[in-house]
Coordinates of C-alpha atoms in Angstrom, one line a residue:
M1051 CA -99.3 1.5 34.3
N1052 CA -99.1 5.2 35.1
Q1053 CA -97.8 6.4 38.5
D1054 CA -101.3 7.2 39.8
S1055 CA -102.5 3.6 39.0
S1056 CA -99.3 2.2 40.5
R1057 CA -99.8 4.1 43.8
K1058 CA -103.4 3.0 44.0
L1059 CA -102.4 -0.7 43.5
Q1060 CA -99.7 -0.4 46.2
T1061 CA -102.1 1.2 48.6
A1062 CA -104.9 -1.3 47.9
T1063 CA -102.4 -4.2 48.3
R1064 CA -101.3 -2.9 51.8
E1065 CA -104.9 -2.3 52.9
K1066 CA -106.1 -5.7 51.7
L1067 CA -103.1 -7.8 52.7
R1068 CA -104.6 -9.0 56.0
K1069 CA -107.8 -10.0 54.4
L1070 CA -106.0 -11.6 51.5
N1071 CA -103.9 -13.7 53.8
S1072 CA -107.1 -15.0 55.5
L1073 CA -108.3 -16.5 52.3
R1074 CA -107.8 -20.2 51.9
G1075 CA -106.7 -22.0 48.8
N1076 CA -105.6 -20.7 45.4
G1077 CA -109.3 -20.5 44.3
G1078 CA -110.0 -18.1 47.1
S1079 CA -107.0 -16.0 46.3
T1080 CA -108.0 -16.0 42.6
L1081 CA -111.4 -14.6 43.5
Y1082 CA -110.0 -12.0 45.7
A1083 CA -107.3 -10.9 43.2
L1084 CA -110.1 -10.4 40.7
Q1085 CA -112.0 -8.3 43.1
Q1086 CA -109.0 -6.2 43.9
L1087 CA -108.2 -5.6 40.2
N1088 CA -111.8 -4.7 39.7
D1089 CA -111.7 -2.1 42.5
I1090 CA -108.6 -0.5 41.0
Y1091 CA -109.3 -0.6 37.3
G1092 CA -113.1 -0.6 37.1
E1093 CA -114.6 -0.8 33.6
S1094 CA -111.1 -0.6 32.0
L1095 CA -110.3 -4.0 33.4
S1096 CA -112.5 -5.6 30.7
R1097 CA -109.9 -4.4 28.1
L1098 CA -106.8 -5.8 29.8
R1099 CA -105.0 -9.1 29.5
V1100 CA -104.0 -10.3 33.0
I1101 CA -101.7 -13.1 34.1
L1102 CA -102.5 -14.4 37.6
I1103 CA -99.7 -16.6 39.1
H1104 CA -100.4 -18.5 42.3
A1105 CA -97.2 -17.8 44.3
G1106 CA -97.1 -21.2 46.0
G1107 CA -98.8 -21.2 49.4
F1108 CA -96.9 -22.6 52.4
S1109 CA -94.7 -24.8 50.2
Q1110 CA -94.6 -27.5 52.9
R1111 CA -93.2 -30.0 50.4
L1112 CA -90.4 -27.6 49.4
P1113 CA -89.8 -25.4 52.5
S1114 CA -86.8 -23.5 51.0
A1115 CA -89.5 -21.7 48.9
S1116 CA -91.8 -21.0 51.8
A1117 CA -90.6 -17.6 52.8
L1118 CA -90.5 -15.9 49.4
G1119 CA -92.9 -18.1 47.5
K1120 CA -92.3 -20.6 44.7
I1121 CA -92.7 -17.9 42.1
F1122 CA -89.3 -16.5 43.3
M1123 CA -87.5 -19.9 43.2
A1124 CA -84.0 -19.6 41.6
F1125 CA -82.9 -21.5 38.5
P1126 CA -79.3 -22.2 37.5
L1127 CA -79.1 -20.0 34.5
G1128 CA -78.5 -16.3 33.7
E1129 CA -76.4 -13.6 35.4
P1130 CA -77.8 -12.8 37.8
I1131 CA -79.8 -16.0 38.0
Y1132 CA -83.3 -16.3 36.7
Q1133 CA -86.3 -16.9 38.9
M1134 CA -89.5 -18.8 38.2
L1135 CA -91.3 -15.6 37.5
E1136 CA -88.9 -14.7 34.7
L1137 CA -89.2 -18.3 33.3
K1138 CA -93.0 -18.0 33.3
L1139 CA -93.0 -14.6 31.5
A1140 CA -90.6 -16.0 28.9
M1141 CA -92.7 -19.1 28.3
Y1142 CA -95.8 -17.1 27.8
V1143 CA -94.3 -14.2 25.9
D1144 CA -96.3 -15.1 22.7
F1145 CA -99.7 -15.4 24.5
P1146 CA -100.9 -11.8 24.8
S1147 CA -100.9 -11.2 21.0
Q1148 CA -103.1 -14.3 20.6
M1149 CA -105.3 -13.6 23.6
K1150 CA -108.6 -11.7 24.0
P1151 CA -109.0 -9.6 27.1
G1152 CA -109.2 -12.0 30.1
V1153 CA -107.2 -13.8 32.7
L1154 CA -104.5 -16.4 32.3
V1155 CA -104.2 -18.5 35.5
T1156 CA -101.0 -20.5 36.2
C1157 CA -99.1 -22.0 39.1
A1158 CA -95.6 -21.2 40.3
D1159 CA -94.2 -24.7 40.5
D1160 CA -94.5 -26.0 37.0
I1161 CA -92.8 -25.5 33.7
E1162 CA -94.5 -26.1 30.3
L1163 CA -92.4 -26.5 27.2
Y1164 CA -94.0 -27.1 23.8
S1165 CA -93.1 -27.0 20.1
I1166 CA -95.4 -25.9 17.3
S1167 CA -94.8 -25.1 13.6
E1168 CA -94.3 -21.6 12.5
D1169 CA -97.8 -21.3 11.0
E1170 CA -99.5 -22.5 14.2
S1171 CA -100.2 -20.5 17.4
V1172 CA -101.8 -21.0 20.8
Q1173 CA -104.9 -18.8 20.8
F1174 CA -107.1 -17.8 23.8
D1175 CA -110.0 -16.3 21.9
K1176 CA -113.0 -18.4 22.9
P1177 CA -115.7 -17.7 25.5
G1178 CA -115.6 -19.4 28.9
F1179 CA -112.5 -21.3 29.9
T1180 CA -109.7 -22.5 27.7
A1181 CA -107.1 -24.8 29.2
L1182 CA -103.7 -26.1 28.0
A1183 CA -103.4 -29.9 27.9
H1184 CA -100.4 -32.1 27.7
P1185 CA -100.2 -35.8 26.8
S1186 CA -99.0 -37.6 29.9
P1187 CA -98.7 -41.2 31.2
L1188 CA -101.7 -42.5 33.1
H1189 CA -99.8 -42.5 36.4
V1190 CA -99.2 -38.8 36.1
G1191 CA -103.0 -38.3 35.6
T1192 CA -103.6 -39.7 39.1
T1193 CA -101.9 -36.6 40.7
H1194 CA -103.1 -33.9 38.2
G1195 CA -106.2 -32.8 36.4
V1196 CA -107.4 -34.9 33.5
F1197 CA -109.6 -33.8 30.5
V1198 CA -112.3 -36.0 29.0
L1199 CA -112.4 -34.9 25.4
D1200 CA -115.3 -35.0 22.9
P1201 CA -114.7 -38.2 20.8
H1202 CA -116.7 -36.7 17.9
E1203 CA -114.2 -34.0 17.3
K1204 CA -111.7 -35.8 15.2
S1205 CA -108.0 -35.4 16.2
S1206 CA -105.8 -33.9 13.5
S1207 CA -102.1 -34.6 13.0
S1208 CA -101.0 -31.1 14.1
D1209 CA -98.9 -30.1 17.1
V1210 CA -101.6 -27.9 18.5
E1211 CA -105.4 -28.2 18.2
T1212 CA -108.4 -26.8 20.1
I1213 CA -111.4 -29.0 20.9
S1214 CA -114.3 -29.2 23.4
C1215 CA -113.9 -30.9 26.7
L1216 CA -116.8 -32.9 28.1
R1217 CA -115.6 -33.1 31.6
F1218 CA -112.6 -32.4 33.9
L1219 CA -111.4 -35.0 36.4
H1220 CA -109.4 -33.9 39.5
K1221 CA -106.7 -36.4 40.5
P1222 CA -108.7 -39.4 39.3
S1223 CA -107.9 -43.1 39.8
L1224 CA -106.9 -45.3 36.8
N1225 CA -110.4 -46.9 36.8
K1226 CA -112.1 -43.4 36.8
M1227 CA -110.0 -42.3 33.8
R1228 CA -110.9 -45.4 31.9
D1229 CA -114.6 -45.4 32.8
S1230 CA -114.9 -41.7 31.9
G1231 CA -113.3 -42.1 28.5
A1232 CA -110.3 -40.0 29.3
V1233 CA -107.7 -42.5 28.1
C1234 CA -106.3 -42.0 24.6
K1235 CA -104.0 -44.0 22.4
G1236 CA -100.8 -42.4 21.1
Q1237 CA -99.9 -42.3 17.4
S1238 CA -96.3 -43.0 16.5
G1239 CA -94.3 -39.8 15.8
L1240 CA -97.1 -37.5 16.9
F1241 CA -97.5 -37.5 20.7
S1242 CA -95.0 -37.2 23.5
V1243 CA -96.1 -40.6 24.7
S1244 CA -95.9 -42.4 21.4
G1245 CA -97.6 -45.8 21.0
E1246 CA -98.8 -45.9 24.6
E1247 CA -102.0 -45.2 26.4
F1248 CA -102.0 -41.6 27.8
V1249 CA -104.3 -38.9 29.1
Y1250 CA -104.3 -35.1 28.6
T1251 CA -103.4 -33.4 31.9
D1252 CA -103.8 -29.8 32.9
S1253 CA -101.4 -26.9 33.6
T1254 CA -102.4 -23.3 32.7
Y1255 CA -105.9 -22.0 31.9
Y1256 CA -107.6 -18.8 30.6
F1257 CA -111.1 -17.4 31.1
D1258 CA -112.6 -14.4 29.4
F1259 CA -114.0 -11.3 31.1
D1260 CA -117.7 -12.4 31.0
T1261 CA -116.6 -15.4 33.0
A1262 CA -114.5 -13.1 35.3
K1263 CA -117.7 -11.1 36.0
S1264 CA -119.5 -14.4 37.0
L1265 CA -116.6 -15.2 39.4
L1266 CA -116.9 -11.8 40.9
N1267 CA -120.6 -12.3 41.5
L1268 CA -119.7 -15.6 43.1
L1269 CA -117.4 -13.9 45.6
K1270 CA -120.2 -11.5 46.5
E1271 CA -122.6 -14.4 47.0
L1272 CA -120.2 -16.5 49.1
G1273 CA -119.1 -13.6 51.4
P1274 CA -116.1 -14.2 53.7
L1275 CA -114.5 -17.5 52.9
D1276 CA -113.9 -20.0 55.7
C1277 CA -112.6 -23.0 53.7
E1278 CA -110.2 -23.9 51.0
I1279 CA -111.3 -23.4 47.4
D1280 CA -109.2 -25.0 44.6
A1281 CA -108.8 -22.9 41.4
Y1282 CA -108.5 -26.2 39.5
G1283 CA -110.5 -28.9 41.2
D1284 CA -113.4 -26.6 42.3
F1285 CA -113.6 -24.4 39.2
L1286 CA -112.8 -26.8 36.3
Q1287 CA -114.9 -29.8 37.6
A1288 CA -118.0 -27.6 37.2
L1289 CA -117.4 -27.2 33.5
G1290 CA -118.2 -29.2 30.4
S1291 CA -121.5 -30.7 29.1
K1292 CA -120.9 -34.0 31.1
A1293 CA -120.0 -32.3 34.4
T1294 CA -122.0 -33.6 37.4
I1295 CA -122.4 -32.3 40.9
D1296 CA -121.1 -35.6 42.4
Y1297 CA -117.5 -34.2 42.9
T1298 CA -118.7 -31.6 45.5
N1299 CA -119.0 -34.4 48.1
N1300 CA -115.5 -35.8 47.4
T1301 CA -113.1 -34.5 50.0
A1302 CA -110.3 -37.0 49.5
N1303 CA -107.8 -34.5 48.2
V1304 CA -108.7 -31.7 50.8
T1305 CA -105.9 -30.8 53.3
K1306 CA -108.5 -29.9 56.0
E1307 CA -112.2 -30.4 55.5
E1308 CA -114.4 -27.6 56.7
S1309 CA -118.2 -27.9 57.3
S1310 CA -119.0 -25.3 54.6
L1311 CA -116.9 -26.8 51.8
V1312 CA -119.6 -28.9 50.2
E1313 CA -122.1 -26.1 50.2
I1314 CA -119.6 -23.7 48.7
R1315 CA -118.6 -26.2 46.0
Q1316 CA -122.3 -26.7 45.1
K1317 CA -122.7 -22.9 44.7
I1318 CA -119.7 -22.8 42.4
F1319 CA -121.0 -25.7 40.4
H1320 CA -124.4 -24.1 39.8
L1321 CA -122.9 -20.8 38.9
L1322 CA -120.4 -22.2 36.4
K1323 CA -122.6 -25.0 35.0
G1324 CA -122.9 -24.7 31.3
T1325 CA -119.8 -22.5 30.9
P1326 CA -117.8 -23.8 27.9
L1327 CA -114.5 -25.6 28.5
N1328 CA -112.2 -25.7 25.5
V1329 CA -108.9 -27.5 25.6
I1330 CA -105.7 -26.6 23.6
L1331 CA -104.0 -29.9 23.0
L1332 CA -100.2 -29.3 22.9
N1333 CA -99.4 -32.7 21.3
N1334 CA -95.7 -32.0 21.3
S1335 CA -95.1 -30.7 24.8
K1336 CA -93.7 -31.5 28.2
F1337 CA -94.9 -30.6 31.7
Y1338 CA -92.5 -30.5 34.6
H1339 CA -93.7 -30.2 38.2
I1340 CA -91.1 -28.8 40.6
G1341 CA -93.1 -28.6 43.9
T1342 CA -91.4 -31.1 46.2
T1343 CA -87.8 -31.6 47.4
S1344 CA -87.4 -34.8 45.4
E1345 CA -88.7 -33.2 42.2
Y1346 CA -86.5 -30.1 42.8
L1347 CA -83.4 -32.2 43.2
F1348 CA -84.1 -34.4 40.2
H1349 CA -84.9 -31.7 37.7
L1350 CA -82.0 -29.4 38.7
T1351 CA -79.3 -32.1 39.0
E1352 CA -80.3 -35.3 37.2
D1353 CA -83.0 -34.5 34.5
V1354 CA -80.9 -34.6 31.3
A1355 CA -83.9 -33.5 29.2
L1356 CA -84.9 -30.4 31.2
R1357 CA -81.2 -29.4 31.7
A1358 CA -80.7 -29.5 28.0
E1359 CA -83.9 -27.8 27.0
L1360 CA -83.4 -24.8 29.4
G1361 CA -79.6 -24.8 29.4
L1362 CA -79.4 -25.4 33.2
L1363 CA -75.9 -25.1 34.6
N1364 CA -74.0 -27.0 37.4
S1365 CA -72.8 -23.6 38.7
A1366 CA -74.7 -20.4 38.1
F1367 CA -73.6 -16.9 39.2
S1368 CA -71.4 -18.3 42.0
L1369 CA -67.8 -18.2 43.2
R1370 CA -66.7 -21.8 43.0
E1371 CA -63.0 -22.2 42.1
T1372 CA -63.0 -26.0 42.5
S1373 CA -63.6 -28.4 39.6
E1374 CA -67.4 -29.0 39.2
T1375 CA -68.9 -32.1 40.7
P1376 CA -71.0 -33.8 38.0
G1377 CA -74.7 -33.8 38.9
C1378 CA -74.8 -31.1 41.5
C1379 CA -76.2 -27.5 41.3
V1380 CA -74.8 -24.4 42.9
M1381 CA -76.6 -21.0 42.6
C1382 CA -75.6 -17.6 43.8
S1383 CA -73.2 -18.9 46.4
V1384 CA -69.6 -18.4 47.6
L1385 CA -67.6 -21.6 48.0
D1386 CA -64.1 -21.9 49.3
P1387 CA -61.9 -23.8 46.9
S1388 CA -61.3 -26.6 49.4
C1389 CA -65.0 -27.4 49.9
S1390 CA -67.1 -30.1 48.1
V1391 CA -70.7 -30.6 47.1
G1392 CA -72.0 -34.1 46.5
A1393 CA -73.8 -35.4 43.4
G1394 CA -77.5 -34.7 43.3
S1395 CA -77.3 -31.8 45.8
V1396 CA -78.4 -28.2 45.4
V1397 CA -76.7 -25.2 47.2
E1398 CA -78.3 -21.8 46.8
F1399 CA -77.7 -18.4 48.4
S1400 CA -75.2 -19.8 50.8
R1401 CA -71.5 -19.6 51.9
L1402 CA -69.3 -22.6 52.4
G1403 CA -66.1 -22.2 54.4
E1404 CA -62.8 -23.9 54.2
E1405 CA -63.0 -27.7 54.0
A1406 CA -66.8 -27.6 54.4
S1407 CA -68.8 -30.3 52.5
V1408 CA -72.3 -31.1 51.4
G1409 CA -73.2 -34.8 51.0
S1410 CA -75.2 -36.2 48.1
G1411 CA -78.9 -35.6 47.6
S1412 CA -79.1 -32.6 49.9
I1413 CA -80.5 -29.1 49.8
V1414 CA -78.6 -26.2 51.5
S1415 CA -80.5 -22.9 51.2
G1416 CA -79.6 -19.5 52.6
C1417 CA -77.0 -21.0 55.0
W1418 CA -73.5 -20.0 56.2
V1419 CA -71.7 -23.4 56.5
G1420 CA -68.6 -22.8 58.7
P1421 CA -65.1 -24.2 58.1
G1422 CA -64.9 -28.0 58.4
L1423 CA -68.6 -28.6 58.8
S1424 CA -70.2 -31.5 56.9
V1425 CA -73.8 -31.6 55.8
P1426 CA -75.0 -35.3 55.7
D1427 CA -76.4 -37.1 52.7
G1428 CA -80.1 -36.6 52.1
A1429 CA -80.4 -33.6 54.4
F1430 CA -82.5 -30.4 54.0
M1431 CA -81.1 -27.3 55.7
H1432 CA -82.5 -23.8 55.3
S1433 CA -81.7 -20.7 57.3
L1434 CA -84.3 -17.9 57.9
C1435 CA -84.1 -14.5 59.4
V1436 CA -86.8 -13.8 61.9
N1437 CA -88.0 -11.1 64.3
H1438 CA -87.8 -12.5 67.8
Q1439 CA -88.5 -10.4 70.9
D1440 CA -87.9 -7.2 69.0
K1441 CA -84.5 -8.4 67.7
I1442 CA -83.3 -9.8 64.4
R1443 CA -82.4 -13.5 64.9
F1444 CA -81.7 -16.6 62.8
V1445 CA -83.2 -20.0 62.7
T1446 CA -82.0 -22.9 60.6
V1447 CA -84.6 -25.6 60.0
F1448 CA -83.5 -29.2 59.1
F1449 CA -85.2 -32.3 57.9
G1450 CA -84.6 -35.5 55.9
I1451 CA -85.1 -34.8 52.3
N1452 CA -88.1 -37.1 52.1
D1453 CA -89.7 -36.1 55.5
N1454 CA -93.4 -35.5 55.4
L1455 CA -94.1 -32.2 57.0
K1456 CA -97.8 -32.4 56.4
H1457 CA -98.4 -35.7 58.2
S1458 CA -100.3 -34.9 61.5
V1459 CA -101.3 -36.6 64.7
D1460 CA -104.1 -35.5 67.0
A1461 CA -102.1 -34.9 70.1
P1462 CA -98.4 -34.7 71.3
A1463 CA -98.8 -38.1 72.9
S1464 CA -98.7 -39.6 69.4
M1465 CA -95.6 -37.6 68.4
D1466 CA -93.6 -40.8 67.7
E1467 CA -95.7 -41.3 64.6
L1468 CA -93.9 -38.2 63.2
K1469 CA -90.6 -39.1 61.7
L1470 CA -87.6 -36.8 61.4
C1471 CA -85.0 -38.4 59.2
S1472 CA -86.9 -41.7 59.7
V1473 CA -86.5 -41.4 63.5
G1474 CA -89.5 -41.0 65.8
L1475 CA -89.9 -37.5 67.2
S1476 CA -89.7 -38.5 70.9
Q1477 CA -86.4 -40.4 70.2
C1478 CA -85.1 -37.2 68.5
L1479 CA -86.0 -35.2 71.6
S1480 CA -84.0 -37.7 73.8
H1481 CA -80.9 -37.1 71.6
W1482 CA -81.2 -33.4 72.5
E1483 CA -82.2 -34.1 76.1
I1484 CA -85.6 -32.5 75.7
K1485 CA -88.5 -34.0 77.6
N1486 CA -91.5 -35.0 75.6
E1487 CA -93.8 -32.8 77.7
A1488 CA -91.6 -29.8 77.0
L1489 CA -92.1 -29.9 73.3
R1490 CA -94.4 -27.2 72.1
F1491 CA -96.5 -27.3 68.9
S1492 CA -97.6 -23.9 67.5
G1493 CA -101.0 -23.2 66.0
D1494 CA -103.8 -25.7 66.0
A1495 CA -103.3 -28.0 69.1
S1496 CA -105.3 -30.7 67.5
S1497 CA -102.9 -31.0 64.5
C1498 CA -99.3 -31.8 65.5
N1499 CA -96.8 -32.2 62.7
L1500 CA -93.2 -31.4 61.8
W1501 CA -94.4 -28.1 60.4
N1502 CA -95.6 -26.7 63.7
A1503 CA -93.2 -28.6 66.0
C1504 CA -91.0 -26.1 67.9
L1505 CA -87.7 -27.9 67.3
F1506 CA -85.3 -25.2 65.9
P1507 CA -83.0 -23.0 68.0
V1508 CA -83.2 -19.2 67.8
C1509 CA -79.6 -17.8 67.3
S1510 CA -78.0 -14.4 67.1
D1511 CA -76.2 -14.9 63.8
Q1512 CA -76.5 -16.9 60.6
Q1513 CA -73.3 -18.9 61.1
S1514 CA -74.0 -20.1 64.6
S1515 CA -77.6 -20.9 63.7
F1516 CA -76.4 -23.3 61.1
S1517 CA -73.8 -24.9 63.3
V1518 CA -76.2 -25.5 66.2
S1519 CA -78.9 -27.0 64.0
L1520 CA -76.3 -29.2 62.2
K1521 CA -75.2 -30.7 65.5
M1522 CA -78.8 -31.5 66.3
L1523 CA -79.2 -33.2 63.0
Q1524 CA -76.0 -35.2 63.3
A1525 CA -77.0 -36.4 66.8
V1526 CA -80.2 -37.8 65.4
L1527 CA -78.5 -39.6 62.5
S1528 CA -75.6 -41.0 64.7
G1529 CA -77.7 -41.8 67.7
S1530 CA -75.5 -39.6 69.9
T1531 CA -76.4 -36.9 72.5
N1532 CA -76.3 -33.2 71.8
P1533 CA -77.9 -31.3 74.7
L1534 CA -79.0 -27.8 73.9
P1535 CA -77.8 -24.9 76.1
K1536 CA -80.1 -23.9 78.9
D1537 CA -82.9 -21.4 78.0
T1538 CA -82.5 -22.0 74.3
K1539 CA -85.6 -20.7 72.5
L1540 CA -87.1 -23.0 69.9
M1541 CA -89.4 -22.1 67.0
S1542 CA -91.4 -24.1 64.5
V1543 CA -91.3 -23.5 60.7
Q1544 CA -94.8 -22.1 61.0
E1545 CA -93.6 -19.5 63.6
C1546 CA -90.5 -18.7 61.5
L1547 CA -92.8 -17.8 58.6
Q1548 CA -95.1 -15.8 60.8
S1549 CA -92.2 -13.7 62.1
K1550 CA -89.9 -13.8 59.0
N1551 CA -87.9 -10.7 58.2
L1552 CA -87.8 -10.7 54.4
E1553 CA -86.0 -7.4 54.3
E1554 CA -83.0 -8.8 56.1
M1555 CA -83.1 -12.1 54.1
L1556 CA -83.0 -10.1 50.9
K1557 CA -80.1 -7.9 52.3
L1558 CA -78.1 -11.1 52.8
R1559 CA -78.7 -12.0 49.1
K1560 CA -77.7 -8.5 48.1
V1561 CA -74.4 -8.9 50.0
L1562 CA -73.8 -12.2 48.2
Y1563 CA -74.5 -10.7 44.8
T1564 CA -72.1 -7.8 45.6
D1565 CA -69.4 -10.2 46.8
I1566 CA -69.7 -12.4 43.7
T1567 CA -69.8 -9.4 41.3
Q1568 CA -66.8 -7.6 42.9
R1569 CA -64.6 -10.7 43.2
R1570 CA -65.3 -11.7 39.6
F1571 CA -64.5 -8.2 38.5
S1572 CA -61.2 -8.1 40.5
S1573 CA -60.1 -11.4 39.1

C-alpha cells in the first residue's frame, strides 16, 4: 500500500468509526468493511485478495480480551510473544497464491491446523462461497456450523478435497444433523475422527468479488442496520441447492431479538439464494476454539496436543526465576522469585510481588499483585485503565472463572438470580455493606447482568486497584465483611470498555517489555 492509500484508509477509518461501532454482529461489520474498502479502492478492489478477521466483539465469555479484541490475544511462544493475529497470518500464509481475488473471512478466537501432502493445496478459485470444513464429533456440531454434503460426489482418500454443499446448518441439534443427512462415518486411518460418526464443521470461508458486489448491494438495500447479522448463520444458511427460508424465523441463537431481524434475514436469503457453496474438506485437520475462559485455560495449560503442535511454553517472554510449575502459563510478566502460580492458571502482562501467589485454574491479566497477596483458585482478575472524570484511573474486575456474564434478569429486584462466584448478587453486596437499592446497572435498564452491574471500584493506581478488588472477592468467598470506603466510585465492565484508555494500557505493556528486555540483557 502506498502512502497516499494508507492516509486515505486511516482517515476513512476515523471518520467511519462511530458508524462502524453502531453496527451489530459480525455480519454487519463484514458488510460495512466491504463498503469501506470499496470507497477507498474502487475498481482496483476487484483485483485484490483480502483477509477479513472479526476482532472478537465484546468477548463477554473471555473478558481479558474485551479491551483490545481477541485478535490481539497473546500466546506463549516467541520473543516478544506472538498474538492471534500473527498466528492467523502464519496459518494462512499459503492461501494467497492459491486464491483468486476475493475475501477470506475468519474469526479471531479459533485455530485451524491441517496436514496435506506436498502435491496437494487448498485452493479458493471457485465462484460464490468456498468454506473450510473439519471432521468433528457430533457434539461439537451442536455449537458450530455443519455442512450437508452432496452424497453423489464420491469421497476420495485424500487429505483435502473440494465438493459441493447442499445446505448449511447453524448450531443444529443431533436430530437435525441426522435428519438432514449431515452425519458421516469415519474411515480408519483417514479422518481425524476415525471409525466414528462425525460431521464436517465450519471455520473460515472465502467469497469471490462477484459475490462481494452482491453483498454491497445488499447493504444499500438494507440501509442502517438495527439488528445483529451473523456472518455465518445468516449468510451461509442461504446457500446451497437445498437451502430453505425456514431458518429466518429461528431466533434461538440470537443474543437479543429485534423486530426487524426476520425481515432482514429474508432479504439476505433471497439475495444469496442460488449462490454456490463449495466446501474444502480438510480430512486431516483440527479445529481449536479459544473463546471462553475455560477453553482458554485448557488449551494454554492442559491441552497436550495443541501445546505440542504449536510449541507453547509454560513461561514465555517473562522474568520468572523460580522453577516452573507444571501446567501453568506465564506470558510477558515479571514475577518475584518467591511467588507461585498454581497448575492450570494463566498470568499475562502482570507483575507479582514478593510472596504473592495465584491459585489453580485462575486468570490474572494486566494486574499488579502486591507482596503477599493471594489470588484464590478459579478466579478471574483483570485490570483496565480508564478515563474517569478527566483523570486516568484503574479498575480491576473480578469473577469466578465459570461465571456467566451474559445471563440477564429483567429488573434489579431479581438480582439474586445473578451469581458471582456461585453467590447471589444481593448476598455479595451484603459482604461489601452495599444496599441492594444502591446498586446501579449501566446501559439497558431492562437487562441486568454481571456485565453491566456497577460493582468494581475506581482507583488511582494499578496496584491499589488490584488490592481493593481482591479484598472484595475474598470477602465473597469467605463469607466475611469488607466494607468499601465512603464515596467509592463503582463501574461496570461495560462502562470500563466505554471509557477505556488503550494508550495507557499499551504503555504499561511497553514498560513491562522494557523491564524484561533490560533485566535479561543485564543478567
